[in-house]
């Protein structure tokens, strides 16, 4: 484990302790700043994706949509426009990171699923059951994957392509982040912003450690390849 992995883990732990122990004392204005500034925890994950420009840009757009949405909540304006973008791109980021970790090559059959998920979430973003079903399905897939890797490890058939330690850290942070996401989930709740900031910290850090589980020679995730050869398919001569 690298020293900045440890630093990130300590930062997450300290932030959680401070917020959980004092969120009732934090003013509404300070809470709004917290829910915005905690997007900086997405930076380590974004840096790891530099070699994959299309995923790199997609995640940056997702973080930008989240910032825009929480800004609109703070000023109580334009939520009907920023809300669908936030829920769609946030879930898209979760799905993309999961695919990168689970598969060696990006499966082309997942592309229509990604498109369907984004469109469905953007249309039914106010119906909490829809994002809960899609997000829950992704988390269930993650649970099965970690369980399978654990089973393989204890049966002596695990390869060296994924680090179980990082997968465990990621899964623990992800599960921990779900609770503040569900608690005080309504924008009118007096402590919504402070509690929701814990979701940002936990979810972004969980996705970072999920990417760190990919065993590579360098720090960044290697360039993604598709499981079908798409060379020489463009319509030019």
Short mmCIF file of C-alpha atoms in Angstrom, two decimals:
data_model
loop_
_atom_site.label_atom_id
_atom_site.label_comp_id
_atom_site.label_asym_id
_atom_site.label_seq_id
_atom_site.Cartn_x
_atom_site.Cartn_y
_atom_site.Cartn_z
CA UNK A 1 0.00 0.00 0.00
CA UNK A 2 1.43 3.35 -1.04
CA UNK A 3 1.75 6.24 1.37
CA UNK A 4 -0.94 8.31 -0.39
CA UNK A 5 -3.33 5.36 -0.07
CA UNK A 6 -2.76 5.47 3.67
CA UNK A 7 -3.11 9.26 3.70
CA UNK A 8 -6.43 9.04 1.87
CA UNK A 9 -7.71 6.34 4.23
CA UNK A 10 -6.77 8.43 7.29
CA UNK A 11 -8.40 11.52 5.76
CA UNK A 12 -11.65 9.61 5.19
CA UNK A 13 -11.63 8.26 8.75
CA UNK A 14 -10.92 11.66 10.34
CA UNK A 15 -13.56 13.40 8.25
CA UNK A 16 -16.16 10.79 9.18
CA UNK A 17 -15.35 11.09 12.88
CA UNK A 18 -15.58 14.89 12.82
CA UNK A 19 -18.86 15.01 10.90
CA UNK A 20 -20.58 12.21 12.83
CA UNK A 21 -19.61 13.73 16.17
CA UNK A 22 -20.53 17.35 15.36
CA UNK A 23 -22.95 17.53 12.41
CA UNK A 24 -25.73 18.92 14.60
CA UNK A 25 -23.54 21.92 15.41
CA UNK A 26 -22.75 22.84 11.80
CA UNK A 27 -24.62 25.77 10.30
CA UNK A 28 -26.60 25.48 7.07
CA UNK A 29 -24.08 27.65 5.21
CA UNK A 30 -21.14 25.57 6.41
CA UNK A 31 -22.96 22.36 5.45
CA UNK A 32 -23.46 23.68 1.91
CA UNK A 33 -19.75 24.33 1.63
CA UNK A 34 -18.94 20.87 2.97
CA UNK A 35 -21.14 19.08 0.44
CA UNK A 36 -19.44 21.05 -2.34
CA UNK A 37 -15.81 20.87 -1.21
CA UNK A 38 -15.92 17.12 -0.53
CA UNK A 39 -15.89 16.62 -4.30
CA UNK A 40 -12.11 17.00 -3.98
CA UNK A 41 -12.11 13.36 -2.83
CA UNK A 42 -12.85 12.46 -6.45
CA UNK A 43 -9.44 13.78 -7.56
CA UNK A 44 -7.42 10.60 -6.75
CA UNK A 45 -9.89 8.48 -8.76
CA UNK A 46 -9.83 10.94 -11.68
CA UNK A 47 -6.02 10.97 -11.79
CA UNK A 48 -5.96 7.19 -12.04
CA UNK A 49 -8.14 7.33 -15.17
CA UNK A 50 -5.89 9.67 -17.15
CA UNK A 51 -4.86 6.95 -19.62
CA UNK A 52 -8.50 6.39 -20.58
CA UNK A 53 -9.57 9.78 -21.89
CA UNK A 54 -13.22 8.94 -22.57
CA UNK A 55 -13.76 7.54 -19.06
CA UNK A 56 -11.62 10.32 -17.58
CA UNK A 57 -13.84 12.98 -19.20
CA UNK A 58 -17.06 11.12 -18.33
CA UNK A 59 -16.12 11.06 -14.64
CA UNK A 60 -15.14 14.74 -14.68
CA UNK A 61 -18.51 15.59 -16.25
CA UNK A 62 -20.21 13.51 -13.56
CA UNK A 63 -18.40 15.36 -10.77
CA UNK A 64 -19.26 18.66 -12.43
CA UNK A 65 -22.93 17.69 -12.60
CA UNK A 66 -22.87 16.78 -8.91
CA UNK A 67 -21.33 20.16 -8.03
CA UNK A 68 -23.94 21.93 -10.15
CA UNK A 69 -26.77 19.99 -8.50
CA UNK A 70 -25.65 20.68 -4.96
CA UNK A 71 -25.12 24.32 -5.84
CA UNK A 72 -28.69 24.47 -7.13
CA UNK A 73 -29.90 22.85 -3.89
CA UNK A 74 -28.01 25.40 -1.81
CA UNK A 75 -29.58 28.30 -3.72
CA UNK A 76 -32.88 26.48 -4.30
CA UNK A 77 -32.90 27.09 -8.04
CA UNK A 78 -32.71 24.92 -11.17
CA UNK A 79 -32.86 21.54 -9.48
CA UNK A 80 -35.18 20.20 -12.17
CA UNK A 81 -32.33 20.64 -14.67
CA UNK A 82 -29.28 19.65 -12.65
CA UNK A 83 -30.94 16.77 -10.75
CA UNK A 84 -31.34 14.38 -13.71
CA UNK A 85 -27.77 15.03 -14.85
CA UNK A 86 -26.38 14.38 -11.38
CA UNK A 87 -28.17 11.09 -10.73
CA UNK A 88 -27.50 9.82 -14.26
CA UNK A 89 -23.79 10.62 -14.40
CA UNK A 90 -23.14 9.63 -10.78
CA UNK A 91 -24.58 6.18 -11.41
CA UNK A 92 -22.79 6.00 -14.77
CA UNK A 93 -19.49 6.64 -12.96
CA UNK A 94 -20.25 3.82 -10.51
CA UNK A 95 -21.07 1.42 -13.36
CA UNK A 96 -17.97 2.36 -15.37
CA UNK A 97 -15.63 1.84 -12.41
CA UNK A 98 -17.29 -1.51 -11.68
CA UNK A 99 -16.82 -2.64 -15.29
CA UNK A 100 -13.16 -1.61 -15.24
CA UNK A 101 -12.54 -3.67 -12.11
CA UNK A 102 -14.59 -6.74 -13.00
CA UNK A 103 -13.58 -7.17 -16.65
CA UNK A 104 -10.15 -7.38 -18.25
CA UNK A 105 -11.50 -5.89 -21.48
CA UNK A 106 -14.43 -3.52 -21.76
CA UNK A 107 -17.41 -5.63 -22.96
CA UNK A 108 -19.18 -4.03 -25.91
CA UNK A 109 -22.50 -5.54 -24.80
CA UNK A 110 -22.41 -3.19 -21.80
CA UNK A 111 -22.68 -0.06 -23.97
CA UNK A 112 -26.47 -0.31 -24.60
CA UNK A 113 -26.92 -1.10 -20.91
CA UNK A 114 -25.01 2.06 -20.01
CA UNK A 115 -27.14 4.08 -22.42
CA UNK A 116 -30.37 2.57 -21.10
CA UNK A 117 -29.34 3.25 -17.49
CA UNK A 118 -28.46 6.89 -18.15
CA UNK A 119 -31.71 7.57 -20.04
CA UNK A 120 -33.84 5.78 -17.44
CA UNK A 121 -32.23 7.61 -14.55
CA UNK A 122 -32.53 11.00 -16.24
CA UNK A 123 -36.25 10.42 -16.88
CA UNK A 124 -37.24 8.83 -13.57
CA UNK A 125 -34.75 10.67 -11.36
CA UNK A 126 -37.45 11.75 -8.90
CA UNK A 127 -38.61 8.17 -8.42
CA UNK A 128 -36.13 6.93 -5.83
CA UNK A 129 -36.97 3.31 -6.55
CA UNK A 130 -35.39 3.51 -10.03
CA UNK A 131 -31.89 4.67 -8.99
CA UNK A 132 -32.08 2.34 -5.98
CA UNK A 133 -32.76 -0.64 -8.25
CA UNK A 134 -30.00 0.23 -10.72
CA UNK A 135 -27.48 1.17 -8.04
CA UNK A 136 -28.44 -1.82 -5.92
CA UNK A 137 -27.93 -4.15 -8.88
CA UNK A 138 -24.43 -2.75 -9.43
CA UNK A 139 -23.56 -3.13 -5.74
CA UNK A 140 -24.90 -6.69 -5.77
CA UNK A 141 -22.62 -7.42 -8.73
CA UNK A 142 -19.69 -5.98 -6.80
CA UNK A 143 -20.55 -8.16 -3.81
CA UNK A 144 -20.66 -11.27 -6.00
CA UNK A 145 -17.34 -10.35 -7.61
CA UNK A 146 -15.58 -9.82 -4.27
CA UNK A 147 -17.11 -13.03 -2.95
CA UNK A 148 -15.93 -14.95 -6.00
CA UNK A 149 -12.38 -13.56 -5.69
CA UNK A 150 -12.35 -14.49 -2.00
CA UNK A 151 -13.58 -18.01 -2.76
CA UNK A 152 -10.90 -18.43 -5.43
CA UNK A 153 -8.21 -17.17 -3.06
CA UNK A 154 -9.03 -19.68 -0.33
CA UNK A 155 -9.19 -22.45 -2.91
CA UNK A 156 -5.79 -21.58 -4.32
CA UNK A 157 -6.97 -20.57 -7.78
CA UNK A 158 -6.77 -16.76 -7.51
CA UNK A 159 -4.62 -15.01 -10.09
CA UNK A 160 -2.68 -11.81 -9.46
CA UNK A 161 -4.83 -9.47 -11.57
CA UNK A 162 -6.75 -7.97 -8.65
CA UNK A 163 -5.69 -7.14 -5.10
CA UNK A 164 -8.08 -8.53 -2.51
CA UNK A 165 -6.86 -6.02 0.09
CA UNK A 166 -7.88 -3.05 -2.05
CA UNK A 167 -11.15 -4.74 -2.99
CA UNK A 168 -11.98 -5.20 0.70
CA UNK A 169 -11.13 -1.58 1.51
CA UNK A 170 -13.25 -0.39 -1.42
CA UNK A 171 -16.21 -2.56 -0.47
CA UNK A 172 -16.08 -1.47 3.18
CA UNK A 173 -15.98 2.22 2.23
CA UNK A 174 -18.78 1.73 -0.28
CA UNK A 175 -21.06 0.02 2.24
CA UNK A 176 -20.22 2.69 4.80
CA UNK A 177 -21.10 5.42 2.29
CA UNK A 178 -24.55 3.96 1.60
CA UNK A 179 -25.80 4.70 5.12
CA UNK A 180 -25.33 8.51 5.01
CA UNK A 181 -26.79 8.45 1.49
CA UNK A 182 -30.00 6.94 2.87
CA UNK A 183 -30.05 8.90 6.14
CA UNK A 184 -31.31 12.48 5.86
CA UNK A 185 -31.85 11.84 2.17
CA UNK A 186 -34.35 14.65 1.71
CA UNK A 187 -33.02 18.10 0.85
CA UNK A 188 -35.29 19.71 3.43
CA UNK A 189 -33.72 17.70 6.26
CA UNK A 190 -31.76 20.10 8.49
CA UNK A 191 -28.56 18.05 8.31
CA UNK A 192 -28.85 16.83 4.72
CA UNK A 193 -25.74 18.54 3.34
CA UNK A 194 -23.42 17.53 6.19
CA UNK A 195 -24.54 13.90 6.16
CA UNK A 196 -24.56 13.72 2.36
CA UNK A 197 -20.96 14.96 2.28
CA UNK A 198 -20.04 11.67 3.96
CA UNK A 199 -21.49 9.91 0.90
CA UNK A 200 -19.18 11.91 -1.37
CA UNK A 201 -16.12 11.11 0.72
CA UNK A 202 -16.93 7.41 1.07
CA UNK A 203 -18.14 6.77 -2.49
CA UNK A 204 -15.30 8.57 -4.27
CA UNK A 205 -12.70 6.92 -2.03
CA UNK A 206 -14.32 3.51 -2.51
CA UNK A 207 -14.09 3.87 -6.30
CA UNK A 208 -10.46 4.98 -5.99
CA UNK A 209 -9.50 1.88 -3.99
CA UNK A 210 -11.49 -0.28 -6.41
CA UNK A 211 -9.28 1.03 -9.22
CA UNK A 212 -6.21 0.48 -7.05
CA UNK A 213 -7.13 -3.20 -6.88
CA UNK A 214 -6.17 -3.51 -10.56
CA UNK A 215 -2.64 -4.88 -10.45
CA UNK A 216 -0.53 -2.86 -12.88
CA UNK A 217 3.09 -1.81 -13.19
CA UNK A 218 2.17 1.88 -12.85
CA UNK A 219 -0.13 3.94 -10.68
CA UNK A 220 -2.76 4.70 -13.30
CA UNK A 221 -5.30 2.29 -14.74
CA UNK A 222 -3.98 0.95 -18.08
CA UNK A 223 -5.65 1.96 -21.32
CA UNK A 224 -9.00 0.22 -21.74
CA UNK A 225 -9.44 -2.12 -24.69
CA UNK A 226 -12.72 -3.51 -25.95
CA UNK A 227 -13.34 -7.22 -26.32
CA UNK A 228 -13.97 -6.74 -30.06
CA UNK A 229 -11.43 -5.43 -32.54
CA UNK A 230 -12.75 -2.11 -33.80
CA UNK A 231 -9.86 -1.30 -36.13
CA UNK A 232 -10.58 -0.20 -39.70
CA UNK A 233 -14.28 0.32 -39.21
CA UNK A 234 -14.43 4.07 -39.86
CA UNK A 235 -15.98 5.15 -43.13
CA UNK A 236 -13.00 6.76 -44.81
CA UNK A 237 -10.42 5.73 -47.38
#
